[in-house]
């Protein structure tokens, strides 16, 4: 998997509610550097969530930066079921983009670090944070790698609204043939928040 997709969890030293978040400050101590591309800040399971994109700044020894271009985001949960057919699984990277009435999310790599995702017959669960795009019109899956992949279904839950979207998948994803699937035949349901 790509090095830039690694997730790092940082826990603050207190549980104070700081209210509306205007800026965050990052500091690195020690003799190593760090380049963050995207940072997501979440306050508990019910609190606000914010994201800073395109940071493109290298933090070096004992350096501090302040980031104030925060975007409020929501949590999406994804369940991708791999078909049980022989050779349906893949070691290729699988990405997801959501298109809704209010816009489109960024493309997100579906990867549970340290796990062997997308094995035949398995269902893998993923979490990502992105802008609220409203009612989903299409779920777009993309493959990048040398393997083919045959998913059976995908389910996306907007955790904030409790809305669940599902689609059956009837085609193979393949770099050489169908690299991207737009799934627009979506069933909408509601879950308990």
PDB file of C-alpha atoms in Angstrom:
ATOM      1  CA  UNK A   1       0.000   0.000   0.000  1.00  0.00           C
ATOM      2  CA  UNK A   2       1.065   3.585  -0.510  1.00  0.00           C
ATOM      3  CA  UNK A   3       3.173   5.174   2.257  1.00  0.00           C
ATOM      4  CA  UNK A   4       1.217   8.409   2.147  1.00  0.00           C
ATOM      5  CA  UNK A   5      -1.997   6.661   3.176  1.00  0.00           C
ATOM      6  CA  UNK A   6      -0.797   5.698   6.650  1.00  0.00           C
ATOM      7  CA  UNK A   7      -3.005   6.781   9.540  1.00  0.00           C
ATOM      8  CA  UNK A   8      -1.661   8.084  12.817  1.00  0.00           C
ATOM      9  CA  UNK A   9      -3.905   8.440  15.860  1.00  0.00           C
ATOM     10  CA  UNK A  10      -3.008  11.208  18.282  1.00  0.00           C
ATOM     11  CA  UNK A  11      -4.849  11.604  21.572  1.00  0.00           C
ATOM     12  CA  UNK A  12      -4.998  14.958  23.304  1.00  0.00           C
ATOM     13  CA  UNK A  13      -3.981  15.229  26.926  1.00  0.00           C
ATOM     14  CA  UNK A  14      -7.381  16.449  28.145  1.00  0.00           C
ATOM     15  CA  UNK A  15     -11.054  16.048  27.341  1.00  0.00           C
ATOM     16  CA  UNK A  16     -11.979  19.743  27.333  1.00  0.00           C
ATOM     17  CA  UNK A  17     -14.622  20.882  24.887  1.00  0.00           C
ATOM     18  CA  UNK A  18     -12.895  23.709  23.050  1.00  0.00           C
ATOM     19  CA  UNK A  19     -16.022  24.648  21.064  1.00  0.00           C
ATOM     20  CA  UNK A  20     -15.813  25.518  17.373  1.00  0.00           C
ATOM     21  CA  UNK A  21     -12.343  24.706  16.109  1.00  0.00           C
ATOM     22  CA  UNK A  22     -10.696  27.563  14.203  1.00  0.00           C
ATOM     23  CA  UNK A  23      -7.074  26.367  13.988  1.00  0.00           C
ATOM     24  CA  UNK A  24      -4.854  23.502  15.038  1.00  0.00           C
ATOM     25  CA  UNK A  25      -1.187  23.623  15.892  1.00  0.00           C
ATOM     26  CA  UNK A  26       1.250  20.836  15.070  1.00  0.00           C
ATOM     27  CA  UNK A  27       4.636  20.494  16.683  1.00  0.00           C
ATOM     28  CA  UNK A  28       7.300  17.863  16.243  1.00  0.00           C
ATOM     29  CA  UNK A  29       9.950  17.235  18.888  1.00  0.00           C
ATOM     30  CA  UNK A  30      13.069  15.206  18.332  1.00  0.00           C
ATOM     31  CA  UNK A  31      15.462  14.599  15.484  1.00  0.00           C
ATOM     32  CA  UNK A  32      13.130  13.272  12.837  1.00  0.00           C
ATOM     33  CA  UNK A  33      10.860  14.959  10.296  1.00  0.00           C
ATOM     34  CA  UNK A  34       7.262  14.436   9.234  1.00  0.00           C
ATOM     35  CA  UNK A  35       5.203  15.456   6.228  1.00  0.00           C
ATOM     36  CA  UNK A  36       1.463  15.269   6.787  1.00  0.00           C
ATOM     37  CA  UNK A  37      -0.856  15.468   3.806  1.00  0.00           C
ATOM     38  CA  UNK A  38      -4.259  15.378   5.523  1.00  0.00           C
ATOM     39  CA  UNK A  39      -5.192  15.681   9.188  1.00  0.00           C
ATOM     40  CA  UNK A  40      -8.606  14.775  10.596  1.00  0.00           C
ATOM     41  CA  UNK A  41      -9.613  15.888  14.092  1.00  0.00           C
ATOM     42  CA  UNK A  42     -12.592  14.241  15.820  1.00  0.00           C
ATOM     43  CA  UNK A  43     -14.033  14.982  19.259  1.00  0.00           C
ATOM     44  CA  UNK A  44     -15.438  11.701  20.571  1.00  0.00           C
ATOM     45  CA  UNK A  45     -18.148   9.773  18.753  1.00  0.00           C
ATOM     46  CA  UNK A  46     -20.763  12.543  18.823  1.00  0.00           C
ATOM     47  CA  UNK A  47     -18.549  15.607  18.509  1.00  0.00           C
ATOM     48  CA  UNK A  48     -17.605  17.714  15.512  1.00  0.00           C
ATOM     49  CA  UNK A  49     -15.041  16.475  13.029  1.00  0.00           C
ATOM     50  CA  UNK A  50     -12.677  18.648  11.011  1.00  0.00           C
ATOM     51  CA  UNK A  51     -10.159  18.052   8.261  1.00  0.00           C
ATOM     52  CA  UNK A  52      -7.197  19.958   6.852  1.00  0.00           C
ATOM     53  CA  UNK A  53      -6.168  18.942   3.314  1.00  0.00           C
ATOM     54  CA  UNK A  54      -3.148  19.657   1.154  1.00  0.00           C
ATOM     55  CA  UNK A  55      -0.859  20.619   4.026  1.00  0.00           C
ATOM     56  CA  UNK A  56       2.281  19.970   1.937  1.00  0.00           C
ATOM     57  CA  UNK A  57       4.611  21.213   4.656  1.00  0.00           C
ATOM     58  CA  UNK A  58       7.582  19.310   6.038  1.00  0.00           C
ATOM     59  CA  UNK A  59       7.821  19.530   9.828  1.00  0.00           C
ATOM     60  CA  UNK A  60      11.417  19.353  10.990  1.00  0.00           C
ATOM     61  CA  UNK A  61      13.138  19.150  14.387  1.00  0.00           C
ATOM     62  CA  UNK A  62      11.370  21.238  17.045  1.00  0.00           C
ATOM     63  CA  UNK A  63       9.204  23.040  14.473  1.00  0.00           C
ATOM     64  CA  UNK A  64       5.594  24.225  14.916  1.00  0.00           C
ATOM     65  CA  UNK A  65       3.004  25.094  12.267  1.00  0.00           C
ATOM     66  CA  UNK A  66      -0.510  26.490  12.620  1.00  0.00           C
ATOM     67  CA  UNK A  67      -3.265  25.294  10.286  1.00  0.00           C
ATOM     68  CA  UNK A  68      -6.452  27.336  10.014  1.00  0.00           C
ATOM     69  CA  UNK A  69      -8.089  26.163   6.771  1.00  0.00           C
ATOM     70  CA  UNK A  70     -10.325  23.605   8.528  1.00  0.00           C
ATOM     71  CA  UNK A  71     -13.271  21.938   6.813  1.00  0.00           C
ATOM     72  CA  UNK A  72     -16.059  20.331   8.845  1.00  0.00           C
ATOM     73  CA  UNK A  73     -16.481  16.670   7.854  1.00  0.00           C
ATOM     74  CA  UNK A  74     -18.639  13.677   8.732  1.00  0.00           C
ATOM     75  CA  UNK A  75     -17.901   9.992   9.249  1.00  0.00           C
ATOM     76  CA  UNK A  76     -18.656   7.407   6.579  1.00  0.00           C
ATOM     77  CA  UNK A  77     -18.534   3.648   7.253  1.00  0.00           C
ATOM     78  CA  UNK A  78     -18.023   1.326   4.288  1.00  0.00           C
ATOM     79  CA  UNK A  79     -18.591  -2.437   4.114  1.00  0.00           C
ATOM     80  CA  UNK A  80     -17.245  -4.027   0.934  1.00  0.00           C
ATOM     81  CA  UNK A  81     -18.168  -7.684   0.446  1.00  0.00           C
ATOM     82  CA  UNK A  82     -15.873  -9.706  -1.818  1.00  0.00           C
ATOM     83  CA  UNK A  83     -17.573 -12.352  -3.939  1.00  0.00           C
ATOM     84  CA  UNK A  84     -16.933 -15.975  -2.926  1.00  0.00           C
ATOM     85  CA  UNK A  85     -15.986 -16.962  -6.506  1.00  0.00           C
ATOM     86  CA  UNK A  86     -12.548 -18.446  -7.041  1.00  0.00           C
ATOM     87  CA  UNK A  87      -9.939 -15.713  -7.652  1.00  0.00           C
ATOM     88  CA  UNK A  88     -12.447 -12.972  -6.724  1.00  0.00           C
ATOM     89  CA  UNK A  89     -10.095 -11.467  -4.125  1.00  0.00           C
ATOM     90  CA  UNK A  90      -7.268  -9.059  -4.837  1.00  0.00           C
ATOM     91  CA  UNK A  91      -4.077  -7.575  -3.465  1.00  0.00           C
ATOM     92  CA  UNK A  92      -4.570  -4.461  -5.619  1.00  0.00           C
ATOM     93  CA  UNK A  93      -5.550  -1.130  -4.082  1.00  0.00           C
ATOM     94  CA  UNK A  94      -9.287  -0.371  -4.062  1.00  0.00           C
ATOM     95  CA  UNK A  95     -10.514   3.232  -3.834  1.00  0.00           C
ATOM     96  CA  UNK A  96     -13.957   4.723  -3.209  1.00  0.00           C
ATOM     97  CA  UNK A  97     -15.549   8.063  -4.126  1.00  0.00           C
ATOM     98  CA  UNK A  98     -19.080   9.108  -3.169  1.00  0.00           C
ATOM     99  CA  UNK A  99     -21.193  11.331  -5.441  1.00  0.00           C
ATOM    100  CA  UNK A 100     -24.209  12.988  -3.868  1.00  0.00           C
ATOM    101  CA  UNK A 101     -26.705  15.773  -4.517  1.00  0.00           C
ATOM    102  CA  UNK A 102     -24.468  18.260  -2.680  1.00  0.00           C
ATOM    103  CA  UNK A 103     -21.101  17.298  -4.207  1.00  0.00           C
ATOM    104  CA  UNK A 104     -18.437  14.618  -4.342  1.00  0.00           C
ATOM    105  CA  UNK A 105     -16.023  13.272  -1.736  1.00  0.00           C
ATOM    106  CA  UNK A 106     -12.351  12.898  -2.391  1.00  0.00           C
ATOM    107  CA  UNK A 107     -11.141   9.468  -3.471  1.00  0.00           C
ATOM    108  CA  UNK A 108     -10.252   7.297  -0.439  1.00  0.00           C
ATOM    109  CA  UNK A 109      -8.040   4.216  -0.328  1.00  0.00           C
ATOM    110  CA  UNK A 110      -9.875   1.337   1.365  1.00  0.00           C
ATOM    111  CA  UNK A 111      -7.198  -0.285   3.495  1.00  0.00           C
ATOM    112  CA  UNK A 112      -7.060  -1.742   6.977  1.00  0.00           C
ATOM    113  CA  UNK A 113      -3.355  -1.545   7.658  1.00  0.00           C
ATOM    114  CA  UNK A 114      -1.815  -4.852   8.639  1.00  0.00           C
ATOM    115  CA  UNK A 115      -4.831  -6.866   7.398  1.00  0.00           C
ATOM    116  CA  UNK A 116      -5.232  -8.852   4.209  1.00  0.00           C
ATOM    117  CA  UNK A 117      -8.300  -7.079   2.824  1.00  0.00           C
ATOM    118  CA  UNK A 118     -10.434  -8.280  -0.109  1.00  0.00           C
ATOM    119  CA  UNK A 119     -10.127 -12.047   0.277  1.00  0.00           C
ATOM    120  CA  UNK A 120     -12.776 -14.230  -1.443  1.00  0.00           C
ATOM    121  CA  UNK A 121     -15.976 -14.424   0.618  1.00  0.00           C
ATOM    122  CA  UNK A 122     -14.868 -11.785   3.178  1.00  0.00           C
ATOM    123  CA  UNK A 123     -16.537  -8.518   4.121  1.00  0.00           C
ATOM    124  CA  UNK A 124     -14.139  -5.711   5.032  1.00  0.00           C
ATOM    125  CA  UNK A 125     -15.143  -2.598   6.962  1.00  0.00           C
ATOM    126  CA  UNK A 126     -13.570   0.835   6.568  1.00  0.00           C
ATOM    127  CA  UNK A 127     -14.016   4.317   8.043  1.00  0.00           C
ATOM    128  CA  UNK A 128     -13.208   7.655   6.437  1.00  0.00           C
ATOM    129  CA  UNK A 129     -14.066  11.303   7.030  1.00  0.00           C
ATOM    130  CA  UNK A 130     -15.108  13.672   4.268  1.00  0.00           C
ATOM    131  CA  UNK A 131     -17.550  16.457   3.435  1.00  0.00           C
ATOM    132  CA  UNK A 132     -21.302  15.890   3.670  1.00  0.00           C
ATOM    133  CA  UNK A 133     -22.404  15.165   0.075  1.00  0.00           C
ATOM    134  CA  UNK A 134     -26.123  14.692   0.806  1.00  0.00           C
ATOM    135  CA  UNK A 135     -28.197  11.840  -0.602  1.00  0.00           C
ATOM    136  CA  UNK A 136     -25.914   9.514  -2.554  1.00  0.00           C
ATOM    137  CA  UNK A 137     -26.388   9.286  -6.303  1.00  0.00           C
ATOM    138  CA  UNK A 138     -23.443   6.985  -7.076  1.00  0.00           C
ATOM    139  CA  UNK A 139     -20.736   4.991  -5.317  1.00  0.00           C
ATOM    140  CA  UNK A 140     -17.587   4.840  -7.439  1.00  0.00           C
ATOM    141  CA  UNK A 141     -15.017   2.059  -6.957  1.00  0.00           C
ATOM    142  CA  UNK A 142     -11.606   2.096  -8.635  1.00  0.00           C
ATOM    143  CA  UNK A 143      -8.830  -0.509  -8.757  1.00  0.00           C
ATOM    144  CA  UNK A 144      -5.108   0.165  -9.042  1.00  0.00           C
ATOM    145  CA  UNK A 145      -2.766  -2.796  -9.346  1.00  0.00           C
ATOM    146  CA  UNK A 146      -2.169  -5.940 -11.347  1.00  0.00           C
ATOM    147  CA  UNK A 147      -5.024  -8.112 -10.024  1.00  0.00           C
ATOM    148  CA  UNK A 148      -8.667  -8.305 -10.969  1.00  0.00           C
ATOM    149  CA  UNK A 149     -11.313  -7.954  -8.255  1.00  0.00           C
ATOM    150  CA  UNK A 150     -14.906  -9.159  -7.985  1.00  0.00           C
ATOM    151  CA  UNK A 151     -16.896  -7.545  -5.204  1.00  0.00           C
ATOM    152  CA  UNK A 152     -20.428  -8.719  -4.420  1.00  0.00           C
ATOM    153  CA  UNK A 153     -21.844  -5.624  -2.684  1.00  0.00           C
ATOM    154  CA  UNK A 154     -20.948  -2.325  -1.084  1.00  0.00           C
ATOM    155  CA  UNK A 155     -22.695  -0.544   1.790  1.00  0.00           C
ATOM    156  CA  UNK A 156     -22.003   3.026   2.873  1.00  0.00           C
ATOM    157  CA  UNK A 157     -23.380   4.533   6.090  1.00  0.00           C
ATOM    158  CA  UNK A 158     -23.458   8.262   6.734  1.00  0.00           C
ATOM    159  CA  UNK A 159     -22.911   7.948  10.493  1.00  0.00           C
ATOM    160  CA  UNK A 160     -24.143  11.483  11.245  1.00  0.00           C
ATOM    161  CA  UNK A 161     -27.561  11.046   9.556  1.00  0.00           C
ATOM    162  CA  UNK A 162     -27.893   7.292  10.052  1.00  0.00           C
ATOM    163  CA  UNK A 163     -28.607   6.815   6.339  1.00  0.00           C
ATOM    164  CA  UNK A 164     -27.431   3.554   4.771  1.00  0.00           C
ATOM    165  CA  UNK A 165     -26.809   3.121   1.038  1.00  0.00           C
ATOM    166  CA  UNK A 166     -26.268  -0.281  -0.590  1.00  0.00           C
ATOM    167  CA  UNK A 167     -25.539  -1.550  -4.079  1.00  0.00           C
ATOM    168  CA  UNK A 168     -25.016  -4.984  -5.586  1.00  0.00           C
ATOM    169  CA  UNK A 169     -21.978  -5.368  -7.845  1.00  0.00           C
ATOM    170  CA  UNK A 170     -22.197  -7.516 -10.981  1.00  0.00           C
ATOM    171  CA  UNK A 171     -18.938  -6.727 -12.791  1.00  0.00           C
ATOM    172  CA  UNK A 172     -15.231  -7.355 -12.285  1.00  0.00           C
ATOM    173  CA  UNK A 173     -12.850  -4.476 -11.638  1.00  0.00           C
ATOM    174  CA  UNK A 174      -9.713  -4.827 -13.753  1.00  0.00           C
ATOM    175  CA  UNK A 175      -6.902  -2.388 -14.616  1.00  0.00           C
ATOM    176  CA  UNK A 176      -6.903  -3.658 -18.206  1.00  0.00           C
ATOM    177  CA  UNK A 177     -10.668  -3.493 -18.799  1.00  0.00           C
ATOM    178  CA  UNK A 178     -12.978  -1.865 -16.231  1.00  0.00           C
ATOM    179  CA  UNK A 179     -10.769   0.182 -13.923  1.00  0.00           C
ATOM    180  CA  UNK A 180     -13.664   2.183 -12.429  1.00  0.00           C
ATOM    181  CA  UNK A 181     -17.262   1.170 -11.599  1.00  0.00           C
ATOM    182  CA  UNK A 182     -19.968   3.794 -11.039  1.00  0.00           C
ATOM    183  CA  UNK A 183     -22.699   2.127  -8.998  1.00  0.00           C
ATOM    184  CA  UNK A 184     -25.791   4.319  -9.339  1.00  0.00           C
ATOM    185  CA  UNK A 185     -28.515   1.725  -8.626  1.00  0.00           C
ATOM    186  CA  UNK A 186     -28.491   2.393  -4.881  1.00  0.00           C
ATOM    187  CA  UNK A 187     -30.896   1.250  -2.166  1.00  0.00           C
ATOM    188  CA  UNK A 188     -31.385   3.818   0.622  1.00  0.00           C
ATOM    189  CA  UNK A 189     -32.285   2.798   4.175  1.00  0.00           C
ATOM    190  CA  UNK A 190     -31.948   4.236   7.668  1.00  0.00           C
ATOM    191  CA  UNK A 191     -30.030   2.830  10.607  1.00  0.00           C
ATOM    192  CA  UNK A 192     -30.306   3.754  14.267  1.00  0.00           C
ATOM    193  CA  UNK A 193     -27.899   6.588  15.071  1.00  0.00           C
TER     194      UNK A 193
END
